[in-house]
PDB file of C-alpha atoms in Angstrom:
ATOM      1  CA  MET A   1     -10.638  48.620 -39.585  1.00 77.00           C
ATOM      2  CA  ALA A   2      -8.029  46.794 -37.985  1.00 87.00           C
ATOM      3  CA  LYS A   3      -8.440  45.466 -34.441  1.00 92.00           C
ATOM      4  CA  LYS A   4      -6.130  47.096 -31.744  1.00 95.00           C
ATOM      5  CA  ILE A   5      -4.382  45.066 -29.649  1.00 97.00           C
ATOM      6  CA  LEU A   6      -1.969  45.997 -26.442  1.00 97.00           C
ATOM      7  CA  ILE A   7       0.749  43.969 -25.111  1.00 97.00           C
ATOM      8  CA  ILE A   8       1.893  44.189 -21.778  1.00 97.00           C
ATOM      9  CA  GLU A   9       5.091  41.807 -21.201  1.00 96.00           C
ATOM     10  CA  ASP A  10       8.642  42.382 -19.998  1.00 94.00           C
ATOM     11  CA  ASP A  11      10.278  39.595 -21.499  1.00 93.00           C
ATOM     12  CA  VAL A  12      11.059  41.370 -24.445  1.00 94.00           C
ATOM     13  CA  GLN A  13      11.601  38.301 -26.987  1.00 94.00           C
ATOM     14  CA  ILE A  14       8.114  36.945 -26.161  1.00 94.00           C
ATOM     15  CA  ALA A  15       6.847  40.663 -26.802  1.00 95.00           C
ATOM     16  CA  ARG A  16       8.270  41.104 -29.970  1.00 96.00           C
ATOM     17  CA  PHE A  17       7.737  37.521 -31.469  1.00 95.00           C
ATOM     18  CA  VAL A  18       3.739  37.993 -30.548  1.00 96.00           C
ATOM     19  CA  GLU A  19       3.962  41.438 -32.134  1.00 96.00           C
ATOM     20  CA  LEU A  20       5.351  40.434 -35.086  1.00 96.00           C
ATOM     21  CA  GLU A  21       2.695  37.536 -35.434  1.00 96.00           C
ATOM     22  CA  LEU A  22      -0.070  39.698 -34.459  1.00 96.00           C
ATOM     23  CA  GLU A  23       0.686  42.386 -37.065  1.00 96.00           C
ATOM     24  CA  HIS A  24       1.163  39.607 -39.840  1.00 95.00           C
ATOM     25  CA  GLU A  25      -2.623  38.707 -39.094  1.00 94.00           C
ATOM     26  CA  GLY A  26      -3.430  42.578 -39.602  1.00 95.00           C
ATOM     27  CA  TYR A  27      -3.983  43.524 -36.258  1.00 96.00           C
ATOM     28  CA  GLN A  28      -2.758  47.064 -35.224  1.00 96.00           C
ATOM     29  CA  VAL A  29      -0.247  46.704 -32.191  1.00 97.00           C
ATOM     30  CA  LYS A  30       1.128  48.246 -29.064  1.00 96.00           C
ATOM     31  CA  LYS A  31       3.524  47.016 -26.638  1.00 96.00           C
ATOM     32  CA  PHE A  32       4.734  47.938 -23.200  1.00 97.00           C
ATOM     33  CA  ASP A  33       7.037  46.334 -20.575  1.00 96.00           C
ATOM     34  CA  ASN A  34       5.239  47.583 -17.598  1.00 96.00           C
ATOM     35  CA  GLY A  35       1.629  48.088 -16.083  1.00 95.00           C
ATOM     36  CA  TYR A  36       1.687  51.642 -15.478  1.00 95.00           C
ATOM     37  CA  ASP A  37       2.081  52.769 -19.283  1.00 95.00           C
ATOM     38  CA  GLY A  38      -0.352  50.323 -20.196  1.00 95.00           C
ATOM     39  CA  ILE A  39      -3.054  51.456 -17.956  1.00 95.00           C
ATOM     40  CA  HIS A  40      -2.309  55.059 -18.840  1.00 94.00           C
ATOM     41  CA  LEU A  41      -2.705  54.242 -22.636  1.00 94.00           C
ATOM     42  CA  LEU A  42      -6.031  52.530 -21.973  1.00 93.00           C
ATOM     43  CA  ARG A  43      -7.310  55.378 -20.110  1.00 90.00           C
ATOM     44  CA  ASN A  44      -6.801  57.500 -23.012  1.00 88.00           C
ATOM     45  CA  GLU A  45      -7.189  55.317 -25.861  1.00 90.00           C
ATOM     46  CA  SER A  46      -9.480  52.755 -27.085  1.00 89.00           C
ATOM     47  CA  TYR A  47      -8.346  49.234 -27.628  1.00 93.00           C
ATOM     48  CA  ASP A  48     -10.200  45.922 -28.502  1.00 94.00           C
ATOM     49  CA  LEU A  49      -7.974  43.540 -26.711  1.00 96.00           C
ATOM     50  CA  LEU A  50      -5.182  43.242 -23.864  1.00 97.00           C
ATOM     51  CA  LEU A  51      -2.693  40.545 -23.751  1.00 97.00           C
ATOM     52  CA  LEU A  52      -1.167  40.881 -20.432  1.00 95.00           C
ATOM     53  CA  ASP A  53       1.625  39.168 -18.517  1.00 93.00           C
ATOM     54  CA  LEU A  54       1.039  37.976 -14.989  1.00 90.00           C
ATOM     55  CA  MET A  55       4.597  38.500 -13.825  1.00 88.00           C
ATOM     56  CA  LEU A  56       5.378  42.346 -14.366  1.00 92.00           C
ATOM     57  CA  PRO A  57       7.830  44.456 -12.646  1.00 91.00           C
ATOM     58  CA  GLY A  58       6.619  46.903 -10.278  1.00 90.00           C
ATOM     59  CA  MET A  59       3.143  46.082 -10.467  1.00 93.00           C
ATOM     60  CA  ASP A  60       1.847  42.464 -11.296  1.00 92.00           C
ATOM     61  CA  GLY A  61      -0.746  41.501 -13.817  1.00 91.00           C
ATOM     62  CA  ILE A  62      -3.453  40.827 -11.330  1.00 91.00           C
ATOM     63  CA  GLU A  63      -3.308  44.236  -9.961  1.00 93.00           C
ATOM     64  CA  VAL A  64      -3.359  45.837 -13.792  1.00 94.00           C
ATOM     65  CA  CYS A  65      -6.212  43.489 -14.342  1.00 92.00           C
ATOM     66  CA  ARG A  66      -8.104  44.718 -11.414  1.00 90.00           C
ATOM     67  CA  ARG A  67      -7.443  48.368 -12.255  1.00 92.00           C
ATOM     68  CA  VAL A  68      -8.089  48.183 -15.712  1.00 92.00           C
ATOM     69  CA  ARG A  69     -11.669  46.555 -14.910  1.00 89.00           C
ATOM     70  CA  GLU A  70     -12.451  49.892 -13.080  1.00 86.00           C
ATOM     71  CA  PHE A  71     -13.008  51.626 -16.181  1.00 86.00           C
ATOM     72  CA  SER A  72     -12.911  49.424 -18.982  1.00 87.00           C
ATOM     73  CA  ASP A  73     -14.447  45.621 -20.062  1.00 85.00           C
ATOM     74  CA  LEU A  74     -12.253  45.088 -22.855  1.00 90.00           C
ATOM     75  CA  PRO A  75     -11.426  41.508 -23.243  1.00 92.00           C
ATOM     76  CA  ILE A  76      -8.244  40.427 -21.415  1.00 93.00           C
ATOM     77  CA  ILE A  77      -5.895  37.178 -21.973  1.00 93.00           C
ATOM     78  CA  MET A  78      -3.537  36.379 -19.157  1.00 90.00           C
ATOM     79  CA  LEU A  79      -0.108  35.067 -20.226  1.00 88.00           C
ATOM     80  CA  THR A  80       1.945  33.560 -17.736  1.00 82.00           C
ATOM     81  CA  ALA A  81       4.426  30.603 -16.727  1.00 79.00           C
ATOM     82  CA  LYS A  82       2.394  29.948 -13.962  1.00 69.00           C
ATOM     83  CA  SER A  83       0.085  27.036 -14.649  1.00 64.00           C
ATOM     84  CA  GLU A  84      -1.547  26.004 -11.005  1.00 62.00           C
ATOM     85  CA  LEU A  85      -5.171  26.602 -10.715  1.00 59.00           C
ATOM     86  CA  ASP A  86      -5.459  28.814  -7.967  1.00 64.00           C
ATOM     87  CA  ASP A  87      -3.105  31.033 -10.072  1.00 63.00           C
ATOM     88  CA  LYS A  88      -5.848  30.867 -12.807  1.00 65.00           C
ATOM     89  CA  VAL A  89      -8.829  30.977 -10.841  1.00 71.00           C
ATOM     90  CA  GLU A  90      -7.114  34.420  -9.395  1.00 72.00           C
ATOM     91  CA  GLY A  91      -6.510  35.861 -12.821  1.00 67.00           C
ATOM     92  CA  LEU A  92      -9.942  35.226 -14.075  1.00 76.00           C
ATOM     93  CA  ASP A  93     -11.586  36.216 -10.832  1.00 75.00           C
ATOM     94  CA  THR A  94      -9.903  39.838 -11.022  1.00 78.00           C
ATOM     95  CA  GLY A  95     -11.931  40.142 -14.272  1.00 82.00           C
ATOM     96  CA  ALA A  96      -9.527  38.271 -17.065  1.00 87.00           C
ATOM     97  CA  ASP A  97     -11.488  36.760 -19.746  1.00 87.00           C
ATOM     98  CA  ASP A  98      -9.042  34.068 -20.802  1.00 87.00           C
ATOM     99  CA  TYR A  99      -5.386  32.661 -19.552  1.00 84.00           C
ATOM    100  CA  LEU A 100      -2.863  30.914 -21.217  1.00 87.00           C
ATOM    101  CA  THR A 101       0.339  29.372 -20.179  1.00 86.00           C
ATOM    102  CA  LYS A 102       3.736  29.635 -21.365  1.00 86.00           C
ATOM    103  CA  PRO A 103       5.138  28.153 -23.498  1.00 86.00           C
ATOM    104  CA  PHE A 104       2.015  28.344 -25.559  1.00 89.00           C
ATOM    105  CA  GLU A 105       1.741  27.824 -29.459  1.00 91.00           C
ATOM    106  CA  ILE A 106       1.172  30.954 -31.443  1.00 93.00           C
ATOM    107  CA  GLU A 107      -1.987  29.436 -33.153  1.00 93.00           C
ATOM    108  CA  GLU A 108      -3.686  28.663 -29.948  1.00 90.00           C
ATOM    109  CA  LEU A 109      -3.195  32.283 -28.820  1.00 93.00           C
ATOM    110  CA  LEU A 110      -4.523  33.801 -32.172  1.00 94.00           C
ATOM    111  CA  ALA A 111      -7.678  31.284 -31.935  1.00 91.00           C
ATOM    112  CA  ARG A 112      -8.312  32.470 -28.524  1.00 89.00           C
ATOM    113  CA  ILE A 113      -7.970  36.342 -29.239  1.00 93.00           C
ATOM    114  CA  ARG A 114     -10.306  35.577 -32.533  1.00 91.00           C
ATOM    115  CA  ALA A 115     -13.108  33.797 -30.477  1.00 86.00           C
ATOM    116  CA  LEU A 116     -12.943  36.786 -27.968  1.00 87.00           C
ATOM    117  CA  LEU A 117     -13.360  39.245 -30.709  1.00 88.00           C
ATOM    118  CA  ARG A 118     -16.088  37.350 -32.133  1.00 82.00           C
ATOM    119  CA  ARG A 119     -17.715  37.375 -28.707  1.00 77.00           C
ATOM    120  CA  GLU A 120     -17.434  40.975 -28.509  1.00 74.00           C
ATOM    121  CA  GLU A 121     -18.935  41.604 -31.973  1.00 71.00           C
ATOM    122  CA  GLY A 122     -21.701  39.328 -31.278  1.00 62.00           C
ATOM    123  CA  LYS A 123     -22.745  41.357 -28.141  1.00 57.00           C
ATOM    124  CA  VAL A 124     -25.819  43.644 -28.946  1.00 48.00           C
ATOM    125  CA  GLU A 125     -26.700  46.564 -27.220  1.00 47.00           C
ATOM    126  CA  SER A 126     -30.377  46.628 -25.416  1.00 47.00           C
ATOM    127  CA  ASP A 127     -32.303  46.932 -22.302  1.00 50.00           C
ATOM    128  CA  ASN A 128     -32.837  43.061 -22.250  1.00 81.00           C
ATOM    129  CA  VAL A 129     -33.510  42.157 -18.572  1.00 85.00           C
ATOM    130  CA  LEU A 130     -33.304  38.568 -17.839  1.00 89.00           C
ATOM    131  CA  LYS A 131     -35.839  37.173 -15.416  1.00 88.00           C
ATOM    132  CA  THR A 132     -36.301  33.788 -13.821  1.00 88.00           C
ATOM    133  CA  ALA A 133     -37.985  33.062 -10.157  1.00 86.00           C
ATOM    134  CA  ASP A 134     -36.660  35.772  -8.330  1.00 90.00           C
ATOM    135  CA  VAL A 135     -33.517  36.620 -10.062  1.00 92.00           C
ATOM    136  CA  GLU A 136     -33.025  39.689 -12.407  1.00 91.00           C
ATOM    137  CA  VAL A 137     -30.274  40.454 -14.476  1.00 92.00           C
ATOM    138  CA  ASN A 138     -29.938  43.904 -16.368  1.00 88.00           C
ATOM    139  CA  LEU A 139     -27.902  42.896 -19.282  1.00 85.00           C
ATOM    140  CA  ASP A 140     -27.102  46.619 -19.943  1.00 79.00           C
ATOM    141  CA  ALA A 141     -26.366  47.471 -16.467  1.00 79.00           C
ATOM    142  CA  HIS A 142     -24.712  44.317 -15.819  1.00 84.00           C
ATOM    143  CA  LEU A 143     -26.756  44.431 -12.581  1.00 89.00           C
ATOM    144  CA  VAL A 144     -27.848  41.397 -10.922  1.00 93.00           C
ATOM    145  CA  LYS A 145     -30.479  40.944  -8.052  1.00 92.00           C
ATOM    146  CA  ARG A 146     -32.253  38.367  -6.158  1.00 93.00           C
ATOM    147  CA  ALA A 147     -35.321  39.069  -4.257  1.00 89.00           C
ATOM    148  CA  ALA A 148     -34.594  42.640  -4.932  1.00 86.00           C
ATOM    149  CA  GLU A 149     -31.445  42.500  -3.346  1.00 89.00           C
ATOM    150  CA  LYS A 150     -28.358  43.624  -5.375  1.00 91.00           C
ATOM    151  CA  ILE A 151     -25.830  40.740  -5.784  1.00 93.00           C
ATOM    152  CA  GLU A 152     -21.940  41.529  -6.642  1.00 91.00           C
ATOM    153  CA  LEU A 153     -20.613  39.195  -9.025  1.00 90.00           C
ATOM    154  CA  THR A 154     -17.382  38.978 -10.646  1.00 88.00           C
ATOM    155  CA  LYS A 155     -17.305  39.021 -14.629  1.00 85.00           C
ATOM    156  CA  LYS A 156     -16.933  35.286 -15.044  1.00 87.00           C
ATOM    157  CA  GLU A 157     -19.517  34.692 -12.461  1.00 91.00           C
ATOM    158  CA  TYR A 158     -21.829  36.982 -14.149  1.00 92.00           C
ATOM    159  CA  ASP A 159     -21.268  35.619 -17.565  1.00 91.00           C
ATOM    160  CA  LEU A 160     -21.611  31.910 -16.226  1.00 94.00           C
ATOM    161  CA  LEU A 161     -24.942  33.263 -14.543  1.00 95.00           C
ATOM    162  CA  VAL A 162     -26.517  34.801 -17.402  1.00 93.00           C
ATOM    163  CA  TYR A 163     -25.572  31.558 -19.697  1.00 92.00           C
ATOM    164  CA  LEU A 164     -27.447  29.351 -17.155  1.00 94.00           C
ATOM    165  CA  ILE A 165     -30.274  31.534 -17.421  1.00 92.00           C
ATOM    166  CA  GLN A 166     -30.321  31.346 -20.856  1.00 89.00           C
ATOM    167  CA  ASN A 167     -30.389  27.703 -20.953  1.00 89.00           C
ATOM    168  CA  GLU A 168     -32.890  27.250 -18.196  1.00 89.00           C
ATOM    169  CA  GLY A 169     -33.895  24.061 -17.681  1.00 89.00           C
ATOM    170  CA  ILE A 170     -31.377  22.480 -19.977  1.00 89.00           C
ATOM    171  CA  VAL A 171     -28.633  20.507 -18.253  1.00 92.00           C
ATOM    172  CA  VAL A 172     -25.346  21.965 -19.647  1.00 92.00           C
ATOM    173  CA  SER A 173     -21.968  20.075 -19.480  1.00 91.00           C
ATOM    174  CA  ARG A 174     -18.797  21.392 -18.190  1.00 88.00           C
ATOM    175  CA  ASP A 175     -17.047  21.391 -21.757  1.00 84.00           C
ATOM    176  CA  LYS A 176     -20.087  23.208 -22.929  1.00 87.00           C
ATOM    177  CA  LEU A 177     -19.798  25.743 -19.804  1.00 89.00           C
ATOM    178  CA  LEU A 178     -15.939  26.074 -20.850  1.00 85.00           C
ATOM    179  CA  ASN A 179     -16.659  26.723 -24.351  1.00 81.00           C
ATOM    180  CA  ASN A 180     -19.567  29.056 -24.312  1.00 83.00           C
ATOM    181  CA  VAL A 181     -18.805  31.118 -21.217  1.00 86.00           C
ATOM    182  CA  TRP A 182     -14.904  31.121 -21.186  1.00 77.00           C
ATOM    183  CA  GLY A 183     -15.316  31.774 -25.288  1.00 67.00           C
ATOM    184  CA  TYR A 184     -13.084  28.851 -26.622  1.00 57.00           C
ATOM    185  CA  ASP A 185     -12.778  25.238 -26.799  1.00 53.00           C
ATOM    186  CA  TYR A 186     -11.232  24.920 -23.408  1.00 53.00           C
ATOM    187  CA  THR A 187      -8.872  21.607 -23.138  1.00 56.00           C
ATOM    188  CA  GLY A 188      -7.536  22.445 -19.693  1.00 57.00           C
ATOM    189  CA  GLU A 189      -8.699  21.402 -16.378  1.00 60.00           C
ATOM    190  CA  THR A 190     -12.613  21.377 -16.320  1.00 59.00           C
ATOM    191  CA  ASN A 191     -12.583  21.487 -12.333  1.00 82.00           C
ATOM    192  CA  ILE A 192     -12.445  25.431 -13.022  1.00 86.00           C
ATOM    193  CA  VAL A 193     -16.164  25.133 -13.748  1.00 90.00           C
ATOM    194  CA  ASP A 194     -16.772  23.765 -10.243  1.00 92.00           C
ATOM    195  CA  VAL A 195     -14.827  26.271  -8.910  1.00 91.00           C
ATOM    196  CA  TYR A 196     -16.887  29.119 -10.355  1.00 93.00           C
ATOM    197  CA  ILE A 197     -20.292  27.380  -9.815  1.00 95.00           C
ATOM    198  CA  ARG A 198     -19.113  26.972  -5.936  1.00 95.00           C
ATOM    199  CA  TYR A 199     -18.537  30.850  -6.297  1.00 94.00           C
ATOM    200  CA  LEU A 200     -21.704  31.632  -7.957  1.00 96.00           C
ATOM    201  CA  ARG A 201     -23.867  29.316  -5.392  1.00 96.00           C
ATOM    202  CA  SER A 202     -22.256  31.257  -2.410  1.00 95.00           C
ATOM    203  CA  LYS A 203     -23.910  34.583  -3.765  1.00 95.00           C
ATOM    204  CA  ILE A 204     -27.036  33.494  -5.799  1.00 94.00           C
ATOM    205  CA  ASP A 205     -28.156  30.291  -3.787  1.00 95.00           C
ATOM    206  CA  ASP A 206     -26.548  29.783  -0.275  1.00 94.00           C
ATOM    207  CA  PRO A 207     -28.235  33.095   0.954  1.00 93.00           C
ATOM    208  CA  PHE A 208     -31.933  31.962  -0.279  1.00 92.00           C
ATOM    209  CA  GLU A 209     -34.293  29.410   0.634  1.00 91.00           C
ATOM    210  CA  GLU A 210     -34.747  28.106  -2.886  1.00 92.00           C
ATOM    211  CA  LYS A 211     -31.776  26.583  -4.516  1.00 94.00           C
ATOM    212  CA  ILE A 212     -31.814  27.233  -8.632  1.00 95.00           C
ATOM    213  CA  ILE A 213     -28.325  25.960  -9.439  1.00 96.00           C
ATOM    214  CA  GLN A 214     -28.255  22.188  -9.519  1.00 94.00           C
ATOM    215  CA  THR A 215     -25.788  19.503 -10.068  1.00 95.00           C
ATOM    216  CA  VAL A 216     -26.820  16.514 -12.443  1.00 92.00           C
ATOM    217  CA  ARG A 217     -24.118  14.000 -11.457  1.00 90.00           C
ATOM    218  CA  GLY A 218     -21.755  12.678 -14.277  1.00 87.00           C
ATOM    219  CA  VAL A 219     -23.482  15.447 -16.661  1.00 89.00           C
ATOM    220  CA  GLY A 220     -22.878  18.929 -15.698  1.00 92.00           C
ATOM    221  CA  TYR A 221     -25.439  21.749 -14.181  1.00 95.00           C
ATOM    222  CA  VAL A 222     -28.669  23.230 -14.649  1.00 94.00           C
ATOM    223  CA  LEU A 223     -30.405  26.402 -13.449  1.00 94.00           C
ATOM    224  CA  ARG A 224     -34.289  25.192 -12.573  1.00 91.00           C
ATOM    225  CA  THR A 225     -36.466  27.026 -10.416  1.00 84.00           C
ATOM    226  CA  THR A 226     -39.872  25.538  -8.800  1.00 74.00           C
ATOM    227  CA  GLU A 227     -41.945  27.299 -11.878  1.00 59.00           C
ATOM    228  CA  ASP A 228     -39.869  24.685 -13.939  1.00 56.00           C
ATOM    229  CA  ALA A 229     -41.086  21.493 -11.934  1.00 50.00           C
TER     230      ALA A 229
END
């Protein structure tokens, strides 16, 4: 069955161009020029991926993303003319899975779509719980606890923590984190990893005595507990 992709983009030419390319690739596509109609559709129909413009009339893409995340975890790629790191962080922090700056090559967009859809297909429903030291991650409930205290994480912070736990004791580079957590061969600013590591540490490490997320200078990061020493 064809994957269903929703486009929310107010630039008519871009929306039509992307729509035609996606249909050529075999996707089923619907498009809107505003967030209100898009949110209404997603509340009533199941879609596999959302392409979301940041600058929209009435309700911007950040707010659309925030509202969609209240009821859905479908992959979201933000499309925008803004390229500043702060804008990217805001979009990803709100719950977007990826961020592509205009103008973009359609081949790159298609590759990122394929990567996100593969990632979703690879998710296995289970009741697995990841544990390390006093940290516990319930994969089904997307629930994180440390020392029995519930920790609220954004989607990207959660994905980053899960990957670090799954690779406990292994030093992972920024490039590897970008490729595995962001879901594609990222070629942009690798310091976005440092930004998210800082966010994650502020919630997972800073309030507690034992610091488990460690920096390996010139290489990357490693999750290591006293039990690993």
